[in-house]
XYZ file of C-alpha atoms in Angstrom:
701
model
C -12.811 100.899 64.025
C -9.531 99.532 65.345
C -10.881 96.037 64.861
C -11.837 96.915 61.293
C -8.361 98.277 60.613
C -6.727 95.092 61.916
C -9.088 92.827 59.992
C -8.784 94.671 56.693
C -5.464 93.117 55.546
C -6.869 89.586 55.991
C -8.425 89.435 52.497
C -5.297 90.307 50.503
C -3.327 87.817 52.588
C -5.752 85.051 51.616
C -5.472 85.924 47.938
C -1.694 86.182 48.154
C -1.587 82.737 49.733
C -2.310 81.310 46.271
C 0.984 81.341 44.316
C 0.985 83.531 41.227
C 1.796 80.593 38.941
C -1.136 78.643 40.367
C -3.647 81.181 39.029
C -2.864 80.070 35.482
C -3.736 76.490 36.397
C -6.951 77.634 38.049
C -7.820 79.297 34.734
C -7.045 76.074 32.877
C -9.243 74.199 35.339
C -12.118 76.623 34.766
C -11.690 76.245 30.989
C -11.690 72.457 31.341
C -14.918 72.481 33.378
C -16.615 74.652 30.782
C -15.410 72.561 27.823
C -16.346 69.203 29.361
C -19.811 70.488 30.286
C -20.382 71.897 26.790
C -18.773 69.156 24.661
C -22.120 67.473 23.886
C -23.753 70.761 22.934
C -20.684 71.981 21.014
C -19.153 68.952 19.195
C -16.404 71.104 17.644
C -14.728 71.243 21.062
C -13.651 67.605 20.705
C -13.759 67.198 16.907
C -12.236 70.157 15.100
C -14.327 70.849 11.945
C -12.648 70.005 8.647
C -14.020 73.211 7.157
C -11.943 75.286 9.565
C -8.622 73.795 8.474
C -5.981 75.385 6.246
C -5.303 73.455 2.979
C -1.541 73.504 3.552
C -1.041 70.013 2.085
C -2.601 71.059 -1.240
C -0.406 74.172 -1.401
C 2.704 72.105 -0.701
C 1.776 69.578 -3.390
C 1.330 72.367 -5.946
C 4.723 73.838 -5.073
C 6.411 70.427 -5.197
C 4.916 69.675 -8.599
C 6.351 72.928 -9.973
C 9.737 72.262 -8.400
C 9.934 68.700 -9.759
C 8.929 69.808 -13.262
C 11.551 72.570 -13.189
C 14.559 70.740 -11.709
C 14.001 67.008 -12.314
C 16.707 66.907 -14.991
C 19.342 68.376 -12.667
C 18.624 65.870 -9.903
C 18.528 62.912 -12.281
C 21.965 63.959 -13.581
C 23.256 64.062 -10.015
C 21.788 60.602 -9.453
C 23.645 59.312 -12.516
C 26.930 60.755 -11.206
C 26.525 59.110 -7.793
C 25.920 55.717 -9.355
C 29.558 55.485 -10.450
C 31.365 55.550 -7.081
C 28.722 53.343 -5.528
C 28.991 50.735 -8.278
C 32.785 50.940 -8.184
C 33.088 50.386 -4.423
C 30.559 47.574 -4.538
C 32.516 45.924 -7.367
C 35.769 46.102 -5.395
C 34.208 44.718 -2.200
C 32.497 41.913 -4.081
C 35.714 41.050 -5.953
C 37.957 40.922 -2.890
C 38.119 37.451 -1.287
C 36.468 37.301 2.110
C 39.704 36.485 4.047
C 41.356 39.612 2.630
C 38.495 41.891 3.677
C 38.270 40.199 7.079
C 41.998 40.587 7.682
C 42.030 44.227 6.575
C 39.196 45.219 8.901
C 40.737 43.252 11.767
C 44.028 45.145 11.467
C 42.160 48.467 11.361
C 40.250 47.447 14.490
C 43.519 46.584 16.224
C 44.932 49.992 15.286
C 41.795 51.682 16.623
C 41.386 49.945 19.970
C 43.609 46.906 20.479
C 43.260 43.146 20.304
C 39.800 42.854 21.904
C 38.164 44.928 19.190
C 40.230 43.075 16.588
C 38.906 39.723 17.864
C 35.322 41.020 17.915
C 35.678 42.403 14.379
C 37.064 39.125 13.059
C 34.252 37.153 14.722
C 31.583 39.566 13.426
C 32.813 39.392 9.825
C 33.215 35.624 10.004
C 29.572 35.375 11.133
C 28.555 37.095 7.883
C 30.558 34.511 5.965
C 29.234 31.491 7.862
C 25.533 32.390 7.589
C 25.884 33.088 3.858
C 25.280 36.839 3.879
C 28.728 37.979 2.758
C 27.647 39.338 -0.638
C 24.681 41.233 0.844
C 26.885 42.602 3.632
C 29.401 43.971 1.124
C 26.564 45.643 -0.788
C 25.484 47.350 2.437
C 29.056 48.438 3.153
C 29.294 49.966 -0.319
C 26.210 52.048 0.497
C 27.774 53.141 3.785
C 31.197 53.845 2.237
C 29.620 56.342 -0.163
C 26.860 57.838 1.999
C 29.116 58.486 5.018
C 31.774 60.521 3.115
C 28.960 62.396 1.377
C 27.296 63.172 4.716
C 30.652 64.061 6.314
C 31.533 66.456 3.470
C 28.117 68.118 3.589
C 28.210 68.297 7.383
C 31.748 69.711 7.312
C 30.732 72.520 4.950
C 27.538 73.384 6.845
C 29.328 73.236 10.197
C 32.073 75.631 9.086
C 29.482 77.973 7.585
C 27.380 77.975 10.769
C 30.505 78.467 12.922
C 31.668 81.499 10.971
C 28.280 83.172 10.515
C 25.775 83.754 13.312
C 23.067 84.377 10.745
C 23.819 81.043 9.099
C 23.807 79.351 12.518
C 20.291 80.654 13.182
C 19.203 78.940 9.956
C 21.183 75.722 10.339
C 20.223 74.870 13.942
C 16.407 74.733 13.391
C 17.013 72.847 10.139
C 19.027 70.238 12.056
C 16.241 69.918 14.630
C 13.761 69.240 11.830
C 16.052 66.771 10.067
C 16.464 64.786 13.277
C 12.808 64.847 14.357
C 10.832 64.664 11.087
C 10.260 60.955 10.319
C 12.513 59.648 7.593
C 9.534 58.438 5.558
C 8.286 62.046 5.321
C 11.334 63.481 3.580
C 11.787 60.390 1.437
C 8.836 61.587 -0.637
C 10.548 64.629 -2.219
C 13.729 62.574 -2.711
C 11.705 59.942 -4.568
C 9.968 62.548 -6.704
C 13.269 64.195 -7.639
C 15.599 61.202 -8.022
C 13.199 58.346 -8.785
C 13.508 54.780 -7.496
C 16.866 53.032 -7.327
C 19.937 52.429 -5.154
C 21.083 56.065 -5.391
C 17.863 57.223 -3.743
C 18.701 55.121 -0.701
C 22.224 56.543 -0.769
C 20.954 60.137 -0.780
C 18.358 59.431 1.912
C 21.076 57.900 4.118
C 23.377 60.902 3.571
C 20.632 63.418 4.402
C 19.620 61.533 7.543
C 23.233 61.050 8.687
C 24.340 64.657 8.136
C 23.105 66.443 11.344
C 25.478 64.752 13.843
C 28.453 65.818 11.724
C 27.237 69.416 11.546
C 26.684 69.650 15.303
C 30.061 68.134 16.186
C 31.813 70.311 13.620
C 30.370 73.454 15.205
C 31.103 72.205 18.721
C 34.677 71.191 17.874
C 35.525 74.574 16.330
C 33.897 76.457 19.206
C 36.004 74.523 21.736
C 39.337 75.491 20.178
C 41.037 77.562 22.934
C 41.405 81.252 22.156
C 45.054 81.061 23.265
C 45.761 78.588 20.452
C 44.206 80.920 17.868
C 46.096 83.920 19.200
C 49.359 81.992 19.097
C 48.709 81.049 15.459
C 48.004 84.685 14.551
C 51.185 85.827 16.291
C 53.116 83.256 14.239
C 51.993 85.018 11.076
C 49.583 82.385 9.712
C 46.878 83.437 7.301
C 43.211 82.759 8.025
C 43.249 79.705 5.762
C 46.471 78.351 7.304
C 45.129 78.904 10.803
C 41.948 77.014 9.918
C 43.606 73.963 8.327
C 46.782 73.778 10.409
C 45.458 74.828 13.841
C 41.674 74.749 14.250
C 40.937 71.498 12.407
C 43.715 69.446 14.108
C 42.694 70.799 17.528
C 39.010 70.027 16.910
C 39.737 66.628 15.323
C 38.664 64.433 18.311
C 35.229 66.102 18.395
C 34.986 65.932 14.609
C 35.768 62.210 14.718
C 32.927 61.716 17.187
C 30.718 63.363 14.565
C 32.024 60.911 11.960
C 31.208 58.072 14.370
C 27.634 59.246 14.880
C 27.209 59.909 11.162
C 28.294 56.345 10.400
C 25.788 54.929 12.888
C 22.989 57.089 11.486
C 23.770 55.962 7.927
C 23.658 52.313 8.999
C 20.292 52.829 10.689
C 18.883 53.813 7.280
C 19.757 50.628 5.395
C 16.251 49.148 5.712
C 14.623 52.392 4.570
C 17.105 52.540 1.701
C 16.091 49.010 0.728
C 12.411 50.001 0.670
C 12.904 52.802 -1.813
C 15.951 51.478 -3.657
C 15.244 47.802 -4.212
C 18.938 47.207 -3.535
C 20.150 43.623 -3.105
C 21.817 44.283 0.242
C 21.284 43.081 3.784
C 18.557 45.670 4.310
C 16.519 44.199 1.474
C 17.056 40.739 2.953
C 15.597 41.885 6.280
C 12.677 43.626 4.597
C 11.754 40.749 2.275
C 11.874 38.129 5.039
C 9.918 40.370 7.396
C 7.135 40.761 4.844
C 6.855 36.966 4.807
C 6.858 36.860 8.663
C 9.951 34.637 8.629
C 11.483 35.620 11.922
C 14.497 33.295 11.779
C 15.721 34.633 8.446
C 15.011 38.256 9.422
C 16.800 37.806 12.745
C 19.922 36.331 11.154
C 20.029 39.161 8.620
C 19.280 41.771 11.281
C 22.184 40.529 13.383
C 24.438 41.302 10.404
C 23.351 44.954 10.444
C 23.795 45.111 14.213
C 27.307 43.638 13.929
C 28.296 46.032 11.136
C 27.031 48.928 13.250
C 28.915 47.760 16.348
C 32.169 47.194 14.453
C 32.100 50.547 12.691
C 31.003 52.295 15.879
C 33.904 50.937 17.894
C 36.499 51.441 15.158
C 35.486 55.061 14.532
C 35.223 55.676 18.284
C 38.723 54.277 18.736
C 40.146 56.615 16.123
C 38.235 59.489 17.777
C 40.158 58.909 21.009
C 42.390 61.935 21.437
C 45.110 59.915 23.159
C 45.459 57.621 20.152
C 45.688 60.633 17.846
C 48.447 62.044 20.001
C 50.300 58.738 19.948
C 50.381 58.567 16.151
C 51.652 62.109 15.570
C 55.324 61.258 16.113
C 57.701 59.214 14.013
C 58.122 58.759 10.272
C 55.258 58.616 7.799
C 55.588 54.833 7.540
C 55.573 54.455 11.336
C 52.495 56.650 11.751
C 50.515 54.643 9.192
C 52.024 51.226 9.825
C 48.671 49.534 10.501
C 47.183 50.893 7.274
C 50.236 49.680 5.339
C 49.980 46.267 7.043
C 46.265 46.055 6.208
C 46.867 46.886 2.530
C 49.725 44.382 2.338
C 47.602 41.640 3.942
C 44.705 42.347 1.579
C 47.012 42.198 -1.449
C 48.712 38.976 -0.304
C 45.470 37.171 0.517
C 43.932 38.300 -2.769
C 46.796 36.683 -4.661
C 46.633 33.484 -2.591
C 42.858 33.206 -3.101
C 43.335 32.463 -6.793
C 45.013 29.195 -5.800
C 42.655 28.318 -2.926
C 39.036 28.185 -4.095
C 37.307 28.389 -0.649
C 39.102 31.693 -0.058
C 37.590 33.145 -3.219
C 34.067 31.885 -2.546
C 32.965 30.327 0.727
C 31.554 26.836 -0.002
C 27.789 26.590 0.267
C 28.127 23.271 2.092
C 29.937 25.045 4.938
C 27.156 27.591 5.483
C 25.417 27.367 8.869
C 21.919 28.859 8.567
C 19.759 28.036 11.629
C 16.673 29.953 10.472
C 14.390 26.877 10.427
C 15.010 25.892 14.091
C 14.451 29.494 15.175
C 11.154 29.616 13.271
C 10.090 26.272 14.731
C 10.903 27.423 18.278
C 8.938 30.630 17.811
C 5.997 28.757 16.321
C 6.028 26.296 19.249
C 5.948 29.102 21.816
C 3.237 30.903 19.857
C 0.965 27.846 19.752
C 1.648 26.429 23.210
C 1.323 29.728 25.066
C -1.410 31.314 22.965
C -3.722 31.472 25.983
C -1.158 33.296 28.098
C -0.256 35.816 25.406
C -3.926 36.507 24.677
C -4.659 37.047 28.369
C -1.741 39.482 28.705
C -2.818 41.309 25.560
C -6.436 41.705 26.700
C -5.415 42.822 30.194
C -3.075 45.550 28.939
C -5.514 46.685 26.264
C -8.589 46.849 28.503
C -7.014 48.075 31.740
C -4.234 50.366 30.521
C -4.247 51.348 26.845
C -7.993 51.748 26.342
C -8.540 53.948 29.437
C -5.626 56.135 28.391
C -7.013 56.490 24.869
C -10.747 56.992 25.462
C -10.847 57.333 29.260
C -12.434 55.324 32.038
C -15.643 57.138 31.161
C -15.966 55.030 27.994
C -13.571 52.129 28.620
C -15.350 50.705 31.657
C -18.127 48.477 30.301
C -19.556 44.995 30.950
C -17.675 43.700 27.885
C -14.213 44.949 28.891
C -14.275 45.309 32.700
C -17.241 43.099 33.580
C -19.367 45.936 34.994
C -20.722 49.345 34.057
C -19.545 52.659 35.495
C -22.115 54.035 37.954
C -22.467 57.603 39.310
C -21.337 56.370 42.730
C -18.118 55.035 41.193
C -17.524 58.340 39.416
C -17.934 60.267 42.671
C -15.668 57.810 44.453
C -13.009 58.276 41.779
C -13.313 62.069 42.044
C -13.031 62.014 45.852
C -10.022 59.664 45.757
C -8.228 61.793 43.166
C -9.001 64.981 45.109
C -7.583 63.435 48.267
C -4.461 62.313 46.396
C -4.005 65.803 44.928
C -4.361 67.459 48.344
C -1.871 65.035 49.889
C 0.641 65.561 47.062
C 0.199 69.326 47.283
C 0.874 69.355 51.005
C 3.685 66.749 51.032
C 5.564 67.812 47.876
C 4.191 71.107 46.632
C 1.222 72.598 44.840
C 2.680 71.676 41.439
C 2.571 67.992 42.423
C -1.092 68.444 43.290
C -1.730 69.982 39.864
C 0.063 67.026 38.284
C -2.198 64.562 40.079
C -5.294 66.444 38.886
C -4.050 66.486 35.279
C -3.245 62.768 35.389
C -6.630 61.959 36.913
C -8.370 63.964 34.186
C -6.456 62.261 31.384
C -7.198 58.789 32.785
C -10.895 59.511 33.230
C -11.606 61.371 29.973
C -8.869 59.936 27.732
C -6.253 61.626 25.584
C -8.278 61.470 22.376
C -11.534 62.684 23.982
C -10.133 65.691 25.814
C -11.343 68.959 24.178
C -8.601 70.561 22.125
C -8.824 73.991 23.873
C -7.967 72.252 27.162
C -4.948 70.455 25.654
C -3.628 73.632 24.006
C -4.111 75.701 27.169
C -2.569 73.116 29.523
C 0.552 72.485 27.388
C 1.047 76.217 26.775
C 0.815 77.025 30.489
C 3.192 74.171 31.284
C 5.680 75.492 28.724
C 5.387 79.028 30.142
C 5.959 77.988 33.747
C 8.863 75.681 32.910
C 10.653 77.527 30.113
C 9.206 81.016 29.847
C 7.443 82.853 27.045
C 9.437 81.399 24.159
C 8.773 77.798 25.125
C 5.101 78.625 25.722
C 4.793 80.332 22.338
C 6.504 77.430 20.594
C 4.317 74.835 22.340
C 1.091 76.712 21.674
C 2.057 77.456 18.073
C 2.993 73.842 17.388
C -0.318 72.557 18.745
C -2.263 75.137 16.719
C -0.367 74.034 13.595
C -1.617 70.461 14.073
C -5.118 71.752 14.747
C -5.324 74.069 11.740
C -3.814 71.587 9.283
C -6.390 68.929 10.150
C -4.138 66.305 11.790
C -5.242 66.871 15.395
C -7.080 63.550 15.787
C -4.120 61.570 14.437
C -1.728 63.608 16.589
C -3.645 62.735 19.746
C -3.627 59.047 18.807
C 0.149 59.256 18.423
C 0.499 61.141 21.713
C -1.605 58.538 23.513
C 0.382 55.532 22.273
C 3.702 57.316 22.731
C 2.724 58.390 26.261
C 1.745 54.850 27.246
C 5.007 53.391 25.919
C 7.135 56.138 27.475
C 5.563 55.631 30.919
C 6.349 51.904 30.875
C 9.802 52.457 29.342
C 10.707 55.057 31.956
C 9.523 52.988 34.924
C 11.055 49.712 33.765
C 14.172 51.341 32.305
C 14.824 53.378 35.443
C 14.512 50.254 37.585
C 16.998 48.403 35.375
C 19.285 51.451 35.363
C 19.273 51.521 39.168
C 20.197 47.821 39.255
C 22.949 48.346 36.683
C 24.380 51.288 38.624
C 24.566 49.240 41.807
C 25.891 46.010 40.283
C 28.660 45.766 37.672
C 27.538 42.284 36.604
C 24.033 43.566 35.790
C 25.587 46.477 33.900
C 27.796 44.129 31.875
C 24.779 41.890 31.152
C 22.579 44.782 29.994
C 25.208 46.557 27.867
C 25.188 44.164 24.854
C 21.394 43.910 25.056
C 21.129 47.696 24.832
C 23.607 47.767 21.949
C 21.610 45.135 20.081
C 18.276 46.896 20.616
C 19.714 50.187 19.360
C 21.457 48.735 16.303
C 19.015 45.982 15.360
C 16.756 47.189 12.509
C 13.416 48.378 13.828
C 11.553 46.120 11.408
C 13.131 43.030 12.969
C 11.884 44.077 16.402
C 8.325 43.925 15.077
C 8.408 40.299 13.948
C 8.367 38.335 17.249
C 5.659 40.622 18.614
C 3.656 40.079 15.435
C 3.993 36.320 15.819
C 2.898 36.371 19.455
C 0.206 39.069 19.455
C -0.865 39.586 15.808
C -1.531 42.997 14.258
C -2.804 45.785 16.515
C -2.004 48.519 18.974
C -0.635 46.142 21.602
C 2.008 44.857 19.177
C 2.990 48.422 18.331
C 3.047 49.293 22.035
C 5.511 46.484 22.835
C 7.674 47.320 19.818
C 7.970 50.955 20.873
C 8.926 49.921 24.416
C 11.612 47.539 23.129
C 13.258 50.394 21.201
C 12.606 53.310 23.575
C 13.640 51.661 26.837
C 17.383 51.836 26.101
C 17.893 55.573 26.842
C 15.993 55.234 30.120
C 18.347 52.448 31.228
C 21.551 54.124 30.102
C 20.892 57.637 31.365
C 19.655 56.415 34.746
C 22.785 54.306 35.203
C 25.000 57.167 34.022
C 23.330 59.664 36.348
C 23.699 57.419 39.385
C 27.305 56.437 38.641
C 28.488 60.041 38.226
C 27.371 61.093 41.719
C 30.291 62.164 43.889
C 31.212 59.228 46.197
C 31.934 61.722 48.977
C 28.283 62.761 48.977
C 27.194 59.143 49.393
C 29.727 58.560 52.165
C 28.536 61.673 53.987
C 24.955 60.383 53.883
C 26.056 56.946 55.084
C 28.053 58.458 57.958
C 24.867 60.256 59.068
C 23.181 56.867 59.506
C 21.174 56.716 56.275
C 20.188 53.259 55.060
C 20.822 52.140 51.478
C 17.175 52.769 50.626
C 17.306 56.294 52.059
C 20.547 57.011 50.199
C 18.940 55.879 46.934
C 15.653 57.805 47.279
C 16.821 60.872 49.174
C 20.351 61.397 47.833
C 21.179 59.575 44.622
C 17.933 59.860 42.657
C 17.405 63.595 43.386
C 20.973 64.327 42.269
C 20.557 62.161 39.158
C 17.260 63.795 38.125
C 18.839 65.934 35.346
C 20.331 62.855 33.656
C 17.138 60.854 34.174
C 15.148 63.681 32.566
C 17.549 63.687 29.629
C 16.884 59.962 29.367
C 13.152 60.712 29.372
C 13.740 63.203 26.571
C 15.548 60.611 24.479
C 12.954 57.958 25.329
C 10.245 60.212 23.882
C 12.333 60.783 20.738
C 12.881 57.061 20.273
C 9.195 56.308 20.829
C 8.155 58.854 18.210
C 10.742 57.483 15.766
C 9.240 54.004 16.191
C 5.672 55.217 15.595
C 6.121 55.271 11.827
C 7.415 51.702 11.849
C 4.555 50.737 14.172
C 2.130 51.928 11.492
C 3.007 48.730 9.625
C 1.261 46.655 12.295
C -2.057 48.448 12.267
C -1.700 51.546 14.446
C -3.514 54.728 13.553
C -2.026 58.145 13.966
C 0.622 60.386 12.467
C 2.855 57.452 11.586
C 0.099 55.927 9.477
C -0.438 59.249 7.681
C 3.260 59.450 6.837
C 3.375 55.857 5.606
C 0.263 56.278 3.453
C 1.653 59.501 2.002
C 4.886 57.702 1.073
C 2.940 54.983 -0.753
C 0.947 57.618 -2.673
C 3.908 60.003 -3.221
C 1.772 62.661 -1.500
C 4.360 65.258 -0.538
C 1.912 67.679 1.115
C 0.231 65.274 3.512
C 3.513 63.499 4.226
C 5.275 66.748 5.139
C 2.372 68.020 7.254
C 2.198 64.747 9.196
C 5.993 64.628 9.488
C 6.131 68.204 10.759
C 3.387 67.342 13.231
C 5.449 64.480 14.650
C 8.533 66.711 14.711
C 6.607 69.382 16.613
C 5.421 66.853 19.198
C 9.031 65.777 19.708
C 10.359 69.345 19.836
C 7.668 70.540 22.270
C 8.472 67.652 24.606
C 12.190 68.347 24.175
C 11.889 72.071 24.988
C 9.740 71.491 28.082
C 11.866 68.640 29.479
C 15.156 70.412 28.789
C 13.906 73.595 30.447
C 12.712 71.688 33.518
C 15.992 69.766 33.685
C 17.956 73.022 33.494
C 15.938 74.450 36.376
C 16.612 71.351 38.447
C 20.346 71.610 37.750
C 20.347 75.226 38.888
C 18.365 74.318 42.013
C 20.854 71.548 42.836
C 23.845 73.765 42.088
C 25.084 71.455 39.303
């Protein structure tokens, strides 16, 4: 009996040895086994029946039709009103001689950040003159000069409202998330239906897209005003209005100016989209029209103009957002404080007068234009023809050995046509044993969660993203959200996936997830490696910085063209295009995370005898994980943003649904697909941010 008493506690100890969180994954594993065994007998497990869906798109179309019929006149009147300032600013910019505009912007750049920015601004504007795109560039600036103030005013009002009212803040914050994650093509549809085609539609679309950064920075700036400053203002007898305009706004001005900077960049990123729906003769239309003709040289030269405008306006607005410069201009007389603005206006006036006597100042001679589009096209064509065998081999290798297995799984991808042999039962068992061994090793060396990760990855590679039963996907993502972020994240993740399932866009969503996942994996690995090099070498950092700036400011359509020339239409072209755009955050956040590590920590590790490799893998990278995860978050956002553009080169998925809906003015299907893409982005954001927060707490950061 004594033996029985001693042996009795052994069973509970064995059960308790399995962590509580692991039981949920065991349940997911059991569900997966059941679903994969029954998927042939129950086809609805992998292909959700159309008859079970909710006709949300039809309901939304009916509502939108009523709304358009009821309020079209009001919105068309607003469109007519906005035409006036836009036409007026464009007329002024087109009338001013190019030396006057160049000189004015150069003086503003000098006031913002000194002679280096002034030299860059002068060179950037002169490039627009030399390549013959001055008129189109001024048309784009007129769009920006109207859309940015409109977005700033709207963002200012919404930010103040959300700051003063908690109830309003609970409405505004989710709306901002949707505005920043729903593809721009999706909410262009209601704008088109209400305002019709034309330049003003592009203006409104740019203002709507550019508004969220201003709102967020407005709220943040007002929240950061010290309570002591507010109390001092109240003690001085100021009214609420005086305190707001004389105390809170000036104190929050640096943060607000950062919002203006980001709003300007967002408005510039919309110029191509504005050209699509507005038919506006600006630089965006030039890029779009040349891209449609696959003329890379012309599109590249025009795209560089947009990148240069973005860089100039980014650096000028960032310079004025510098708090130290604001403080330096607060003293002295009115003329002294605004001396650079006065100098710029005087220079513009003087050069405008002189231009009437000097013809080349009024209109740059066509004979002086340098337009190297033909040599660029010839060089690209030469590379395309001469290295066609190499590019085709690379394309087939990536498609057959990486993209196809991820999409449909090794189970279907391995065939005599693609891999040169068929998958046998012995190979399947070998794969299962190898993956089991890897999972056991990871579980013992790192932790049981690493083992679960290996199993999930092995399952995705073998069965494919698009062929995994939907109950397994919903259960796995929901459990992941629960264990990383708690009940709210789990409920949001599960609800978002069920929305895509019930609205009938599940198949397209999984295609988007597959392509996005493939691009994000490559972007993260390659970007992190480049970020590590940049953090350890200032020359590499200086070399990569302008490349990153160009990739982020170059119109997405331009990025497609060289890949189209080399690899033709298809998923591989879209895959490379997404990587080219999404790799930038991975590089920047990795470098930032490694550079911000306390040097004393590194010196302590070195004094203990650690090698450079050990310091990197055991000290620096673990401490930089939160920043790297934030980079992963942004990489996913960028990849999803590029999916809609990638639909132009033959990809299937949510991006294609959005693009088709735009062409058909189908508000319901466009909004459903757009919300689906937004939900994918927001689910990934919530899970990654929650995991990153846990890592920060674990590291004591």
